[in-house]
Amino acid sequence: MIYKNYPMVSRVVFGRGSFNQLDEILAPNRKGRNAPFIFYVDDVFKGNHWLTSRIMLSYKDKIIYVPTKEEPKTSQIDQMVEDIILEFSELPSGIIGIGGGIVMDIAKAVSLMLTNKGESKDYQGWDLIKNPGVYHVGIPTISGTGAEVSRTTILTGPERKLGINSDYTPFDQVILDPELTKDVPKDQWFYTGMDCFVHCVESLNGTFLNSFSKTYGEKAFELCQEIFLSDHLSTKEAQDKLMMASWHGGMSIAYSQVGVAHALSYGLGYLLGVKHGIGNCIVFDHLEDYYPEGVAMFKKMKEKHGIELPQRICADLDEHQMNTMIDVALSLEPLWENAVGKNWKTKITRDTLLELYKKM
Ligand code: NAD
Ligand code: ZN
């Protein structure tokens, strides 16, 4: 047995208002006047003085607003990297991602691709990155994905939706300031929060489970129950707790794996562009055969918060399209192995997946 030697985020700050420390945290990492800090910021914050006035720009530092209607593509990352190389004479001092999973993943991927040759699609997979990336910082403004702590950056490439998983992917620095999540719309709060809940269920019910994952997973699961089902939390407490649930959920899957919901959700994402959080919800709603208790609890949470999920999004798909989704889902072998066991191929067939997709 070889145990994974797992890299972690090197530094983390937690606290309401900790975002104010950004400048002093970055300053020692500046490499020179011509090596800027590049801030990727979710474009929902464009014109939001409360947030952006706290980003201090010096020398050639730059804020780049990123639209988040669609999840990141490998071609988009390659373009962003090229833009930086063309504009600046030196490598940036740092890449800072301020936003949800999309912006954090973009920051990670750009940081890696600035120091690794070729196209980002060539690095989708496990441990293909050769060189450490540029110093990179993650600052979540919505909680749930665990992207702030994970060893991956999920990209859609020409052939697949798959992460760049590597020891160099995790952030060098994370700033966890729950106050930044105060204006997240309710539906999005639920979808991204449920990403965390699903991480816990898939990790805790997987065959890869071990005490490391279980410890983090149980804590995050407990926090999710409190946040989404109890009535006694203040808004601030709920924000603080969801931010820590996301972190713990991410830590839990780091040392285990996700499962059926994520595999199927990647298929929806690849073919239909359904985003990660809502995609997981659409899939998870139909997984009572795999995760009976988790799904029952999910339905309670959905009802409590009056969330209506889109229905029949696969109703009009043809055979070819269904097959594309099934191919994407089945290619994620570690997820199935975790969910169903080593001999998963004897239990999970294309028909199993077709029946599930038809319900969605
Ligand atoms: P997101 O980044 O898609 O953002 C969702 C929406 O919330 C956007 O419209 C955004 O503008 C808005 N938003 C974010 N913060 C806000 C705020 N403070 N106020 C108002 N609106 C705000 O959402 P997400 O669910 O965090 O991320 C999904 C992405 O993360 C997907 O691309 C997925 O593949 C990726 N992901 C990555 C990992 C990983 O480990 N790297 C894990 C899970 C998901
Ligand atoms: Zn997820």
GROMACS .gro file of N, CA and C in nm, residues 200 204 216-227:
model
   42
  200CYS      N    1  -1.961   1.552   0.119
  200CYS     CA    2  -1.959   1.476   0.244
  200CYS      C    3  -2.026   1.340   0.227
  204LEU      N    4  -1.824   1.004   0.271
  204LEU     CA    5  -1.856   0.920   0.387
  204LEU      C    6  -1.915   0.785   0.347
  216TYR      N    7  -1.294   1.482   0.876
  216TYR     CA    8  -1.334   1.606   0.810
  216TYR      C    9  -1.477   1.597   0.757
  217GLY      N   10  -1.508   1.483   0.697
  217GLY     CA   11  -1.640   1.465   0.634
  217GLY      C   12  -1.752   1.473   0.736
  218GLU      N   13  -1.732   1.409   0.852
  218GLU     CA   14  -1.838   1.411   0.953
  218GLU      C   15  -1.862   1.552   1.005
  219LYS      N   16  -1.753   1.624   1.024
  219LYS     CA   17  -1.767   1.761   1.075
  219LYS      C   18  -1.844   1.847   0.975
  220ALA      N   19  -1.805   1.837   0.848
  220ALA     CA   20  -1.870   1.918   0.745
  220ALA      C   21  -2.017   1.878   0.730
  221PHE      N   22  -2.043   1.750   0.739
  221PHE     CA   23  -2.181   1.700   0.727
  221PHE      C   24  -2.268   1.756   0.840
  222GLU      N   25  -2.211   1.752   0.960
  222GLU     CA   26  -2.281   1.805   1.078
  222GLU      C   27  -2.309   1.956   1.060
  223LEU      N   28  -2.211   2.029   1.012
  223LEU     CA   29  -2.229   2.173   0.989
  223LEU      C   30  -2.338   2.197   0.884
  224CYS      N   31  -2.338   2.120   0.777
  224CYS     CA   32  -2.440   2.136   0.672
  224CYS      C   33  -2.579   2.113   0.729
  225GLN      N   34  -2.593   2.010   0.811
  225GLN     CA   35  -2.724   1.983   0.872
  225GLN      C   36  -2.771   2.104   0.953
  226GLU      N   37  -2.677   2.159   1.029
  226GLU     CA   38  -2.711   2.275   1.113
  226GLU      C   39  -2.750   2.396   1.025
  227ILE      N   40  -2.668   2.420   0.923
  227ILE     CA   41  -2.690   2.538   0.839
  227ILE      C   42  -2.820   2.528   0.760
   0.00000   0.00000   0.00000
